[in-house]
Amino acid sequence: MSYISISKAAMSAGSNALIRGWIHRKRESGGIIFIILRDVTGLIQVAVKRDLVAEKSWKSACDATVESSVEVEGIVRGDKRSPTGYELGATSFRNIEISDPFPITEYQSAELLLDKRHLWLRSQRMMAAMKARSYIFRYARDFLDRRGFFEITPPILTKVGGETGSNLFETDFFGSKAYLTESSQLYSEAMVFSLEKVYSFAPSFRAEQSRTTKHLAEYWHLEPEMAYYDNQKSMLLQERLVSHIADRFAKDHGDILKEFGVGKDNLLKIRPPFKKISYESALQMLNEKGFGLKWGDDFGVEHERTLTEFEEKPLFIYNWPKEIKPFYMPINPKDERTVLCADMQAPMGHGEIIGGSERIWKFDELMERMKEVESARGIKFNMHNYQWWIDLRRYGSVPHAGFGMGIERVIKWMLNLDHIRDAIPFPRMSNRLEP
Ligand code: 4AD
Ligand code: MG
C-alpha cells in the first residue's frame, strides 16, 4: 500500500489509508490512545484501540512520544468529536523514530522559541508562515517571468556598497577587505544593458544595530531593474507586482491567512492604482498631526505608522530630499531639492516595503553627483572599486530604473505579523546568529 497525505486521507472517509507524520498531541483514555498526527498537508486524529490492533502496534503507540515520527494504517471515518473532523481508526501502528522529550511545550517565551527555532519551525504557526513565504516568492517570480524579465544571480561578496555604505558587514577576502552585499542593484544595472529587464532575488545584508520589529541583518531582497523605465513606469510595475502577490495569495491560500487571523478581503482590496504622494505633502500631513518635522528629515517608524495606519492599500511617497537618498538617484529637474525616487509603504503601519528610483545614466552627471555627495556628506568614494559600475555609463548607456522589495517586510504585512523574524526561518538580528 502506498502512503497518502493527511489531507487526502481526510477526503476519503470509508477507505483504508496508510499515512505517516509526526505526533502533534497524544492522550490516552480507557484502552484508546488518541493521537493528533501532523504532516505537511494537515492534521488528523488517529485512534489506536487496544483490542483492535496487534500487541506490537499497541506497544508502539504506547511508546510513541510527542514529535515521534510514525506511520499508521487504518480506516478513515468522519468523526464530529475529533478536533480535525476526521479520525483514522488504526489497524497497525509503527514508530519510525521515537522522539526525546520535546523541549517546546505549550507556553514558552519568545526567546526560547527563537533558541529552539530549528524545532519551533514545526509549529502550526511557523509552518503556515513558511508556506506563505514560499508562495509569495513564487508569485513574485511568476509575475516578473511572465513579463519577460530574466532572473539573474548577483555576487554576495563585493567591494562596493550600494546604499548607505555605512551598514556593511566586512569580511576578509584572501587578505583584502570585502563586504557582504547590501543590495544587488549595481550588478543588476550592469545586466540591463544586455537583458534589458532583469531581477535578482537574493539575500542582502545590513549591519544595522536598530532593534526594531522590521529590521533583519540578513533579508531576502527582490530587485528588478529595467532599461528604458522612468520612476513613473517603475511605480506602475510595483503596484501591479504587489497586487498580483496579494491577489494570488488571497485566492489560493485563505486557509493560511486564517491561521494569522487575516481576512482574505484585506488582500483582495490591494488593486492598482495606489495612492501616490510627494515627500513634501507627506511632511505636511505629518506636521499637521503635530510632528514638527523639518524639510530633509527622514521618516521613522512612528511617522510611517501615522501615514499608513488607516490606509487599506499601500502608499507611494515619491521625490525625497536628495540629502537622505543614495548617490545614484538623479536630481529632479522640476525641484532640485529632490531626487526621482519612490518608496512604497505597506498599509496599517507595517512600514516601507519597497525602495526604488531612476538611476543616473549619464557619465558626466554621475561624476558630478558623486562629487556633490562626497562634499555634502563628508565621505570619500573609493572610485577604484566603483570603476566598473561607472564604466557602464560610457558604453551605450540608456535611462533605467529599478527597485528593491524586502520580501520579509511583505510577508510581515500580508500576514499581519508583530515581528519580521517570523517571516524568515532562521532570523539574523543584531542579537541573534543561532541557530
Ligand atoms: O530602501 P533600500 O535600502 O533600497 C535599496 O537597497 C535599493 N538599492 C533597492 C533597489 O533599488 N534595487 O532597501 C529596499 C527594501 C526596503 O524597502 C525594505 O523593504 C527592505 O529592502 N529592507 C529591509 N528588510 C529587512 N531588514 C532590513 N534591515 C532592511 N533594509 C531594507
Ligand atoms: Mg529605503
Tab-separated table of C-alpha atoms and ligand atoms in Angstrom:
chain	number	residue	atom	x	y	z
A	1	MET	CA	0.000	0.000	0.000
A	2	SER	CA	1.324	3.479	-0.754
A	3	TYR	CA	1.318	6.457	1.565
A	4	ILE	CA	-1.246	9.178	1.155
A	5	SER	CA	-1.192	12.660	2.636
A	6	ILE	CA	-3.276	13.523	5.659
A	7	SER	CA	-5.417	15.968	3.697
A	8	LYS	CA	-6.143	13.248	1.103
A	9	ALA	CA	-6.931	10.750	3.835
A	10	ALA	CA	-9.399	13.208	5.319
A	11	MET	CA	-11.217	13.267	1.980
A	12	SER	CA	-11.566	9.531	1.706
A	13	ALA	CA	-13.863	8.552	4.547
A	14	GLY	CA	-14.679	4.851	4.495
A	15	SER	CA	-11.474	3.752	2.845
A	16	ASN	CA	-8.281	2.227	4.064
A	17	ALA	CA	-5.305	4.602	4.280
A	18	LEU	CA	-1.624	4.466	5.087
A	19	ILE	CA	-0.260	7.745	6.413
A	20	ARG	CA	2.943	8.974	8.049
A	21	GLY	CA	3.826	12.022	10.027
A	22	TRP	CA	4.759	13.438	13.410
A	23	ILE	CA	2.839	13.310	16.662
A	24	HIS	CA	1.378	16.704	17.398
A	25	ARG	CA	-0.516	15.696	20.545
A	26	LYS	CA	-1.223	12.489	22.397
A	27	ARG	CA	-3.565	11.367	25.168
A	28	GLU	CA	-4.832	8.069	26.474
A	29	SER	CA	-8.277	7.211	27.707
A	30	GLY	CA	-9.641	3.781	28.665
A	31	GLY	CA	-7.724	1.497	26.335
A	32	ILE	CA	-7.635	4.007	23.464
A	33	ILE	CA	-4.694	6.191	22.525
A	34	PHE	CA	-5.712	9.363	20.695
A	35	ILE	CA	-3.015	10.930	18.604
A	36	ILE	CA	-3.166	14.070	16.502
A	37	LEU	CA	-0.852	13.370	13.612
A	38	ARG	CA	0.723	16.065	11.502
A	39	ASP	CA	2.159	16.100	8.025
A	40	VAL	CA	2.795	18.964	5.645
A	41	THR	CA	-0.805	18.904	4.471
A	42	GLY	CA	-2.643	18.987	7.794
A	43	LEU	CA	-3.695	17.244	10.983
A	44	ILE	CA	-5.818	14.177	11.595
A	45	GLN	CA	-6.873	12.344	14.715
A	46	VAL	CA	-5.701	8.753	14.990
A	47	ALA	CA	-7.365	6.356	17.418
A	48	VAL	CA	-5.432	3.250	18.423
A	49	LYS	CA	-7.675	0.775	20.275
A	50	ARG	CA	-6.031	-1.863	22.335
A	51	ASP	CA	-8.443	-4.628	21.273
A	52	LEU	CA	-8.334	-3.769	17.573
A	53	VAL	CA	-4.578	-3.865	16.905
A	54	ALA	CA	-1.833	-6.435	17.310
A	55	GLU	CA	0.172	-6.328	20.536
A	56	LYS	CA	3.194	-4.905	18.681
A	57	SER	CA	1.189	-1.962	17.320
A	58	TRP	CA	-0.310	-1.262	20.743
A	59	LYS	CA	3.123	-1.230	22.353
A	60	SER	CA	4.484	1.096	19.666
A	61	ALA	CA	1.610	3.505	20.200
A	62	CYS	CA	2.230	3.386	23.975
A	63	ASP	CA	5.936	4.171	23.481
A	64	ALA	CA	5.389	6.969	20.974
A	65	THR	CA	6.056	10.458	22.319
A	66	VAL	CA	5.183	13.918	21.058
A	67	GLU	CA	7.134	14.642	17.828
A	68	SER	CA	7.938	10.983	17.233
A	69	SER	CA	7.803	10.113	13.542
A	70	VAL	CA	5.302	7.337	12.912
A	71	GLU	CA	3.301	5.546	10.253
A	72	VAL	CA	-0.229	4.333	10.671
A	73	GLU	CA	-2.584	2.244	8.605
A	74	GLY	CA	-6.281	2.316	9.270
A	75	ILE	CA	-9.788	3.190	8.196
A	76	VAL	CA	-10.840	6.792	7.795
A	77	ARG	CA	-14.146	7.940	9.178
A	78	GLY	CA	-15.766	11.279	9.660
A	79	ASP	CA	-15.994	11.994	13.384
A	80	LYS	CA	-17.563	15.119	14.796
A	81	ARG	CA	-15.820	14.615	18.133
A	82	SER	CA	-12.407	14.671	16.532
A	83	PRO	CA	-10.795	18.120	16.593
A	84	THR	CA	-9.909	17.631	12.948
A	85	GLY	CA	-13.349	16.358	11.857
A	86	TYR	CA	-11.881	13.003	10.793
A	87	GLU	CA	-10.445	10.052	12.563
A	88	LEU	CA	-8.220	7.264	11.391
A	89	GLY	CA	-9.112	4.054	13.211
A	90	ALA	CA	-5.701	2.387	13.348
A	91	THR	CA	-5.270	-1.201	12.241
A	92	SER	CA	-1.497	-1.006	12.552
A	93	PHE	CA	0.932	1.476	14.107
A	94	ARG	CA	4.697	1.747	13.761
A	95	ASN	CA	7.287	4.176	15.089
A	96	ILE	CA	9.852	5.362	12.584
A	97	GLU	CA	11.828	7.108	15.325
A	98	ILE	CA	10.807	7.847	18.896
A	99	SER	CA	11.391	11.481	19.881
A	100	ASP	CA	13.246	12.543	23.012
A	101	PRO	CA	11.034	14.673	25.265
A	102	PHE	CA	10.248	17.709	23.116
A	103	PRO	CA	11.725	20.873	24.663
A	104	ILE	CA	8.867	23.104	23.499
A	105	THR	CA	5.672	22.850	25.462
A	106	GLU	CA	2.586	24.986	25.419
A	107	TYR	CA	3.564	28.333	26.926
A	108	GLN	CA	7.103	29.376	26.108
A	109	SER	CA	8.900	32.688	25.977
A	110	ALA	CA	9.641	34.259	22.626
A	111	GLU	CA	13.364	33.884	23.412
A	112	LEU	CA	13.106	30.140	23.971
A	113	LEU	CA	11.181	29.747	20.744
A	114	LEU	CA	13.997	31.567	18.965
A	115	ASP	CA	16.661	29.443	20.662
A	116	LYS	CA	14.759	26.344	19.576
A	117	ARG	CA	13.901	27.746	16.185
A	118	HIS	CA	15.030	24.546	14.442
A	119	LEU	CA	12.234	22.750	16.301
A	120	TRP	CA	9.702	25.573	16.509
A	121	LEU	CA	9.564	25.526	12.703
A	122	ARG	CA	7.264	22.503	13.173
A	123	SER	CA	4.594	24.547	14.904
A	124	GLN	CA	1.348	25.170	13.043
A	125	ARG	CA	2.068	28.879	13.050
A	126	MET	CA	5.583	28.626	11.631
A	127	MET	CA	4.505	26.015	9.109
A	128	ALA	CA	1.846	28.398	7.844
A	129	ALA	CA	4.324	31.293	7.744
A	130	MET	CA	6.906	29.244	5.831
A	131	LYS	CA	4.312	28.094	3.304
A	132	ALA	CA	3.233	31.707	2.875
A	133	ARG	CA	6.852	32.682	2.302
A	134	SER	CA	7.292	30.076	-0.393
A	135	TYR	CA	4.066	31.081	-2.168
A	136	ILE	CA	4.974	34.757	-2.019
A	137	PHE	CA	8.393	34.018	-3.545
A	138	ARG	CA	6.657	32.014	-6.259
A	139	TYR	CA	4.034	34.652	-7.089
A	140	ALA	CA	6.660	37.381	-7.278
A	141	ARG	CA	8.778	35.320	-9.661
A	142	ASP	CA	5.745	34.265	-11.731
A	143	PHE	CA	4.734	37.879	-12.201
A	144	LEU	CA	8.132	39.002	-13.430
A	145	ASP	CA	8.857	35.898	-15.503
A	146	ARG	CA	5.607	36.372	-17.402
A	147	ARG	CA	6.563	39.951	-18.214
A	148	GLY	CA	9.767	38.982	-19.957
A	149	PHE	CA	12.185	39.502	-17.059
A	150	PHE	CA	15.287	37.356	-16.694
A	151	GLU	CA	16.295	36.213	-13.236
A	152	ILE	CA	19.955	36.937	-12.640
A	153	THR	CA	22.271	35.845	-9.848
A	154	PRO	CA	24.417	38.609	-8.367
A	155	PRO	CA	27.545	38.099	-6.266
A	156	ILE	CA	27.161	38.215	-2.497
A	157	LEU	CA	30.779	39.177	-1.803
A	158	THR	CA	31.588	42.598	-3.130
A	159	LYS	CA	33.818	45.631	-2.769
A	160	VAL	CA	31.052	48.199	-3.243
A	161	GLY	CA	28.215	49.489	-1.104
A	162	GLY	CA	25.027	50.375	-2.901
A	163	GLU	CA	23.042	52.195	-0.269
A	164	THR	CA	24.281	53.921	2.855
A	165	GLY	CA	27.629	52.155	2.717
A	166	SER	CA	27.768	52.521	6.483
A	167	ASN	CA	25.904	49.353	7.367
A	168	LEU	CA	28.176	46.926	5.590
A	169	PHE	CA	29.364	43.662	7.087
A	170	GLU	CA	33.067	43.458	6.465
A	171	THR	CA	34.873	40.219	5.813
A	172	ASP	CA	38.319	39.088	4.847
A	173	PHE	CA	38.734	38.026	1.247
A	174	PHE	CA	42.142	36.352	0.869
A	175	GLY	CA	43.786	39.164	2.740
A	176	SER	CA	41.815	42.066	1.324
A	177	LYS	CA	38.636	43.731	2.538
A	178	ALA	CA	35.306	42.579	1.163
A	179	TYR	CA	31.705	43.179	2.160
A	180	LEU	CA	28.518	41.179	2.194
A	181	THR	CA	26.292	42.899	-0.342
A	182	GLU	CA	23.705	45.359	0.966
A	183	SER	CA	21.916	45.471	-2.383
A	184	SER	CA	22.428	43.757	-5.731
A	185	GLN	CA	21.337	46.824	-7.636
A	186	LEU	CA	24.703	47.819	-9.034
A	187	TYR	CA	25.114	44.369	-10.562
A	188	SER	CA	21.530	44.302	-11.858
A	189	GLU	CA	22.258	47.602	-13.548
A	190	ALA	CA	25.173	46.024	-15.415
A	191	MET	CA	22.850	43.363	-16.771
A	192	VAL	CA	20.104	45.622	-18.169
A	193	PHE	CA	22.490	46.585	-20.940
A	194	SER	CA	22.205	43.050	-22.241
A	195	LEU	CA	18.994	41.508	-20.884
A	196	GLU	CA	17.003	44.779	-20.565
A	197	LYS	CA	14.601	43.604	-17.855
A	198	VAL	CA	16.154	41.600	-15.039
A	199	TYR	CA	15.630	40.791	-11.412
A	200	SER	CA	17.740	39.313	-8.699
A	201	PHE	CA	16.232	37.567	-5.713
A	202	ALA	CA	18.999	37.163	-3.203
A	203	PRO	CA	19.989	37.950	0.369
A	204	SER	CA	21.047	41.474	1.290
A	205	PHE	CA	22.948	42.192	4.484
A	206	ARG	CA	22.608	45.230	6.725
A	207	ALA	CA	24.729	45.639	9.832
A	208	GLU	CA	22.037	47.743	11.435
A	209	GLN	CA	22.048	47.991	15.189
A	210	SER	CA	18.427	49.133	15.155
A	211	ARG	CA	16.392	46.589	17.032
A	212	THR	CA	13.003	47.171	15.546
A	213	THR	CA	10.249	44.776	14.578
A	214	LYS	CA	11.081	45.277	10.892
A	215	HIS	CA	14.859	45.033	10.634
A	216	LEU	CA	16.835	41.916	9.882
A	217	ALA	CA	20.598	41.773	9.429
A	218	GLU	CA	20.082	39.327	6.552
A	219	TYR	CA	16.978	39.578	4.427
A	220	TRP	CA	15.808	38.442	1.003
A	221	HIS	CA	15.732	41.207	-1.489
A	222	LEU	CA	13.851	41.162	-4.782
A	223	GLU	CA	15.497	43.705	-7.047
A	224	PRO	CA	14.089	44.276	-10.524
A	225	GLU	CA	15.958	46.618	-12.856
A	226	MET	CA	14.530	47.808	-16.152
A	227	ALA	CA	16.100	49.511	-19.172
A	228	TYR	CA	14.111	52.491	-20.555
A	229	TYR	CA	11.927	52.788	-17.445
A	230	ASP	CA	11.428	56.023	-15.560
A	231	ASN	CA	10.222	56.386	-11.996
A	232	GLN	CA	6.557	56.623	-13.055
A	233	LYS	CA	6.669	53.464	-15.093
A	234	SER	CA	8.525	51.697	-12.308
A	235	MET	CA	5.807	52.639	-9.797
A	236	LEU	CA	3.151	51.183	-12.102
A	237	LEU	CA	5.089	47.940	-12.285
A	238	GLN	CA	5.496	47.883	-8.489
A	239	GLU	CA	1.802	48.302	-7.789
A	240	ARG	CA	0.978	45.546	-10.251
A	241	LEU	CA	3.548	43.235	-8.703
A	242	VAL	CA	2.277	43.795	-5.168
A	243	SER	CA	-1.374	43.427	-6.246
A	244	HIS	CA	-0.583	40.224	-8.080
A	245	ILE	CA	1.042	38.699	-5.000
A	246	ALA	CA	-1.838	39.785	-2.739
A	247	ASP	CA	-4.497	38.559	-5.145
A	248	ARG	CA	-2.994	35.135	-5.803
A	249	PHE	CA	-2.267	34.596	-2.158
A	250	ALA	CA	-5.765	35.560	-1.017
A	251	LYS	CA	-7.434	33.477	-3.701
A	252	ASP	CA	-5.333	30.346	-3.283
A	253	HIS	CA	-4.463	30.358	0.415
A	254	GLY	CA	-7.234	31.819	2.512
A	255	ASP	CA	-6.555	28.946	4.941
A	256	ILE	CA	-3.089	30.304	5.695
A	257	LEU	CA	-4.413	33.817	6.188
A	258	LYS	CA	-6.959	32.419	8.621
A	259	GLU	CA	-4.144	30.944	10.727
A	260	PHE	CA	-2.998	34.551	11.251
A	261	GLY	CA	-6.462	35.980	11.740
A	262	VAL	CA	-6.313	37.927	8.481
A	263	GLY	CA	-9.392	38.152	6.262
A	264	LYS	CA	-8.960	37.464	2.542
A	265	ASP	CA	-10.747	40.699	1.729
A	266	ASN	CA	-7.873	42.762	3.105
A	267	LEU	CA	-5.661	41.417	0.350
A	268	LEU	CA	-8.281	41.304	-2.385
A	269	LYS	CA	-8.629	45.069	-1.997
A	270	ILE	CA	-4.997	45.570	-2.975
A	271	ARG	CA	-5.578	46.674	-6.559
A	272	PRO	CA	-3.919	49.399	-8.612
A	273	PRO	CA	-3.796	52.338	-8.593
A	274	PHE	CA	-2.167	53.000	-5.223
A	275	LYS	CA	-2.169	56.457	-3.694
A	276	LYS	CA	0.941	58.475	-4.614
A	277	ILE	CA	2.022	61.493	-2.583
A	278	SER	CA	5.204	63.543	-2.640
A	279	TYR	CA	7.605	63.659	0.294
A	280	GLU	CA	6.645	67.282	0.657
A	281	SER	CA	2.964	66.570	1.142
A	282	ALA	CA	3.712	63.630	3.447
A	283	LEU	CA	5.817	66.001	5.551
A	284	GLN	CA	2.975	68.482	5.638
A	285	MET	CA	0.458	65.792	6.651
A	286	LEU	CA	2.729	64.683	9.480
A	287	ASN	CA	3.277	68.214	10.691
A	288	GLU	CA	-0.458	68.848	10.669
A	289	LYS	CA	-0.652	65.935	13.079
A	290	GLY	CA	1.843	67.675	15.309
A	291	PHE	CA	5.182	66.070	14.444
A	292	GLY	CA	7.276	69.202	13.867
A	293	LEU	CA	9.488	67.698	11.161
A	294	LYS	CA	11.793	69.845	9.028
A	295	TRP	CA	12.415	69.522	5.302
A	296	GLY	CA	15.107	66.901	4.861
A	297	ASP	CA	14.169	64.786	7.897
A	298	ASP	CA	13.807	61.080	7.252
A	299	PHE	CA	10.694	59.262	8.437
A	300	GLY	CA	10.877	56.829	11.316
A	301	VAL	CA	8.586	54.049	12.476
A	302	GLU	CA	6.133	56.468	14.129
A	303	HIS	CA	5.847	58.625	11.027
A	304	GLU	CA	5.339	55.639	8.779
A	305	ARG	CA	2.634	54.370	11.068
A	306	THR	CA	0.836	57.691	11.147
A	307	LEU	CA	0.875	57.943	7.376
A	308	THR	CA	-0.482	54.459	6.739
A	309	GLU	CA	-2.423	53.210	9.755
A	310	PHE	CA	-5.795	53.984	8.163
A	311	GLU	CA	-4.804	53.057	4.625
A	312	GLU	CA	-6.181	49.881	3.103
A	313	LYS	CA	-3.713	49.821	0.241
A	314	PRO	CA	-0.004	50.561	0.061
A	315	LEU	CA	1.035	54.164	-0.401
A	316	PHE	CA	3.853	55.608	-2.529
A	317	ILE	CA	5.903	58.522	-1.252
A	318	TYR	CA	7.911	59.974	-4.115
A	319	ASN	CA	10.603	62.587	-4.718
A	320	TRP	CA	12.508	62.591	-1.455
A	321	PRO	CA	15.133	65.183	-0.473
A	322	LYS	CA	18.449	64.382	-2.116
A	323	GLU	CA	20.305	64.576	1.226
A	324	ILE	CA	18.693	61.405	2.545
A	325	LYS	CA	18.868	59.256	-0.579
A	326	PRO	CA	21.762	57.399	-2.210
A	327	PHE	CA	24.216	58.848	-4.711
A	328	TYR	CA	22.874	57.012	-7.760
A	329	MET	CA	19.498	58.788	-7.845
A	330	PRO	CA	19.070	61.618	-10.392
A	331	ILE	CA	18.146	65.124	-9.288
A	332	ASN	CA	14.547	66.012	-10.098
A	333	PRO	CA	14.761	68.693	-12.817
A	334	LYS	CA	11.471	70.234	-11.605
A	335	ASP	CA	12.609	70.616	-7.999
A	336	GLU	CA	16.345	70.349	-7.483
A	337	ARG	CA	15.990	69.749	-3.767
A	338	THR	CA	14.643	66.281	-4.566
A	339	VAL	CA	15.593	63.098	-6.432
A	340	LEU	CA	13.500	60.907	-8.769
A	341	CYS	CA	12.578	58.071	-6.465
A	342	ALA	CA	9.690	56.496	-4.579
A	343	ASP	CA	9.220	54.297	-1.540
A	344	MET	CA	6.205	52.073	-1.106
A	345	GLN	CA	4.697	51.940	2.366
A	346	ALA	CA	2.550	48.988	3.409
A	347	PRO	CA	-0.842	49.803	4.930
A	348	MET	CA	-1.704	49.603	8.630
A	349	GLY	CA	1.644	50.877	9.787
A	350	HIS	CA	3.786	47.981	8.561
A	351	GLY	CA	6.292	50.409	7.061
A	352	GLU	CA	8.400	50.633	3.932
A	353	ILE	CA	8.315	47.545	1.736
A	354	ILE	CA	9.898	48.914	-1.439
A	355	GLY	CA	12.565	51.478	-2.214
A	356	GLY	CA	13.168	52.413	-5.828
A	357	SER	CA	14.357	55.118	-8.198
A	358	GLU	CA	15.602	56.122	-11.583
A	359	ARG	CA	19.380	55.821	-11.918
A	360	ILE	CA	21.787	58.447	-13.140
A	361	TRP	CA	22.692	57.058	-16.536
A	362	LYS	CA	24.954	59.761	-17.954
A	363	PHE	CA	28.623	59.696	-17.151
A	364	ASP	CA	29.181	63.425	-16.508
A	365	GLU	CA	26.050	63.746	-14.417
A	366	LEU	CA	27.114	60.799	-12.284
A	367	MET	CA	30.623	62.143	-11.702
A	368	GLU	CA	29.212	65.487	-10.692
A	369	ARG	CA	26.635	63.975	-8.336
A	370	MET	CA	29.177	61.674	-6.673
A	371	LYS	CA	31.421	64.684	-6.011
A	372	GLU	CA	28.495	66.617	-4.587
A	373	VAL	CA	27.557	63.742	-2.316
A	374	GLU	CA	31.162	63.440	-1.143
A	375	SER	CA	31.337	67.064	-0.107
A	376	ALA	CA	27.795	67.253	1.310
A	377	ARG	CA	28.275	64.126	3.424
A	378	GLY	CA	31.971	64.365	4.151
A	379	ILE	CA	32.666	60.935	2.649
A	380	LYS	CA	35.067	59.654	0.025
A	381	PHE	CA	34.005	57.022	-2.500
A	382	ASN	CA	36.694	54.528	-3.350
A	383	MET	CA	36.474	55.307	-7.056
A	384	HIS	CA	38.653	52.364	-7.925
A	385	ASN	CA	36.026	49.961	-6.549
A	386	TYR	CA	33.164	51.717	-8.332
A	387	GLN	CA	35.006	51.986	-11.629
A	388	TRP	CA	33.252	49.085	-13.318
A	389	TRP	CA	29.844	50.470	-12.386
A	390	ILE	CA	30.729	53.988	-13.525
A	391	ASP	CA	32.054	52.433	-16.729
A	392	LEU	CA	28.533	51.297	-17.611
A	393	ARG	CA	27.794	54.968	-18.323
A	394	ARG	CA	30.480	55.055	-21.021
A	395	TYR	CA	29.353	52.292	-23.357
A	396	GLY	CA	25.912	52.910	-24.793
A	397	SER	CA	24.109	53.784	-21.597
A	398	VAL	CA	20.321	54.165	-21.559
A	399	PRO	CA	17.859	55.501	-18.980
A	400	HIS	CA	16.889	52.846	-16.471
A	401	ALA	CA	15.143	52.408	-13.160
A	402	GLY	CA	14.607	49.727	-10.586
A	403	PHE	CA	13.520	48.933	-7.103
A	404	GLY	CA	14.120	46.649	-4.160
A	405	MET	CA	11.426	44.843	-2.228
A	406	GLY	CA	12.161	43.359	1.179
A	407	ILE	CA	10.271	40.105	0.968
A	408	GLU	CA	10.067	39.595	4.746
A	409	ARG	CA	8.507	43.048	5.070
A	410	VAL	CA	5.865	41.999	2.554
A	411	ILE	CA	5.217	38.755	4.434
A	412	LYS	CA	5.019	40.626	7.746
A	413	TRP	CA	2.423	42.940	6.287
A	414	MET	CA	0.349	40.320	4.451
A	415	LEU	CA	0.192	38.018	7.487
A	416	ASN	CA	-0.064	40.980	9.871
A	417	LEU	CA	2.860	39.648	11.955
A	418	ASP	CA	4.023	41.564	15.019
A	419	HIS	CA	7.659	40.940	14.190
A	420	ILE	CA	9.607	40.384	10.978
A	421	ARG	CA	11.539	37.450	12.475
A	422	ASP	CA	8.600	35.106	11.850
A	423	ALA	CA	8.767	35.809	8.130
A	424	ILE	CA	12.133	34.020	7.746
A	425	PRO	CA	13.090	30.555	9.001
A	426	PHE	CA	16.383	31.454	10.681
A	427	PRO	CA	16.365	35.174	11.501
A	428	ARG	CA	19.647	37.051	11.824
A	429	MET	CA	19.341	40.106	14.030
A	430	SER	CA	21.867	42.202	15.918
A	431	ASN	CA	21.442	39.893	18.913
A	432	ARG	CA	20.943	36.580	17.119
A	433	LEU	CA	23.072	34.384	14.887
A	434	GLU	CA	21.867	30.991	16.161
A	435	PRO	CA	20.533	28.523	15.282
B	1	4AD	O1	15.427	51.060	0.530
B	1	4AD	P1	16.576	50.109	0.335
B	1	4AD	O2	17.763	50.300	1.173
B	1	4AD	O3	16.920	50.199	-1.215
B	1	4AD	C1	17.932	49.530	-1.852
B	1	4AD	O4	18.671	48.727	-1.341
B	1	4AD	C2	17.939	49.750	-3.341
B	1	4AD	N1	19.303	49.523	-3.827
B	1	4AD	C3	16.959	48.808	-3.993
B	1	4AD	C4	16.928	48.945	-5.472
B	1	4AD	O5	16.544	49.975	-5.975
B	1	4AD	N2	17.306	47.910	-6.186
B	1	4AD	O6	16.054	48.633	0.534
B	1	4AD	C5	14.995	48.152	-0.256
B	1	4AD	C6	13.999	47.391	0.600
B	1	4AD	C7	13.309	48.247	1.663
B	1	4AD	O7	12.219	48.947	1.119
B	1	4AD	C8	12.862	47.193	2.646
B	1	4AD	O8	11.677	46.567	2.202
B	1	4AD	C9	13.973	46.186	2.575
B	1	4AD	O9	14.660	46.392	1.360
B	1	4AD	N3	14.913	46.339	3.698
B	1	4AD	C10	14.958	45.520	4.770
B	1	4AD	N4	14.228	44.444	5.097
B	1	4AD	C11	14.524	43.824	6.262
B	1	4AD	N5	15.513	44.214	7.095
B	1	4AD	C12	16.277	45.288	6.806
B	1	4AD	N6	17.256	45.654	7.626
B	1	4AD	C13	16.008	46.004	5.595
B	1	4AD	N7	16.559	47.087	4.996
B	1	4AD	C14	15.879	47.263	3.848
B	2	MG	MG	14.697	52.572	1.721
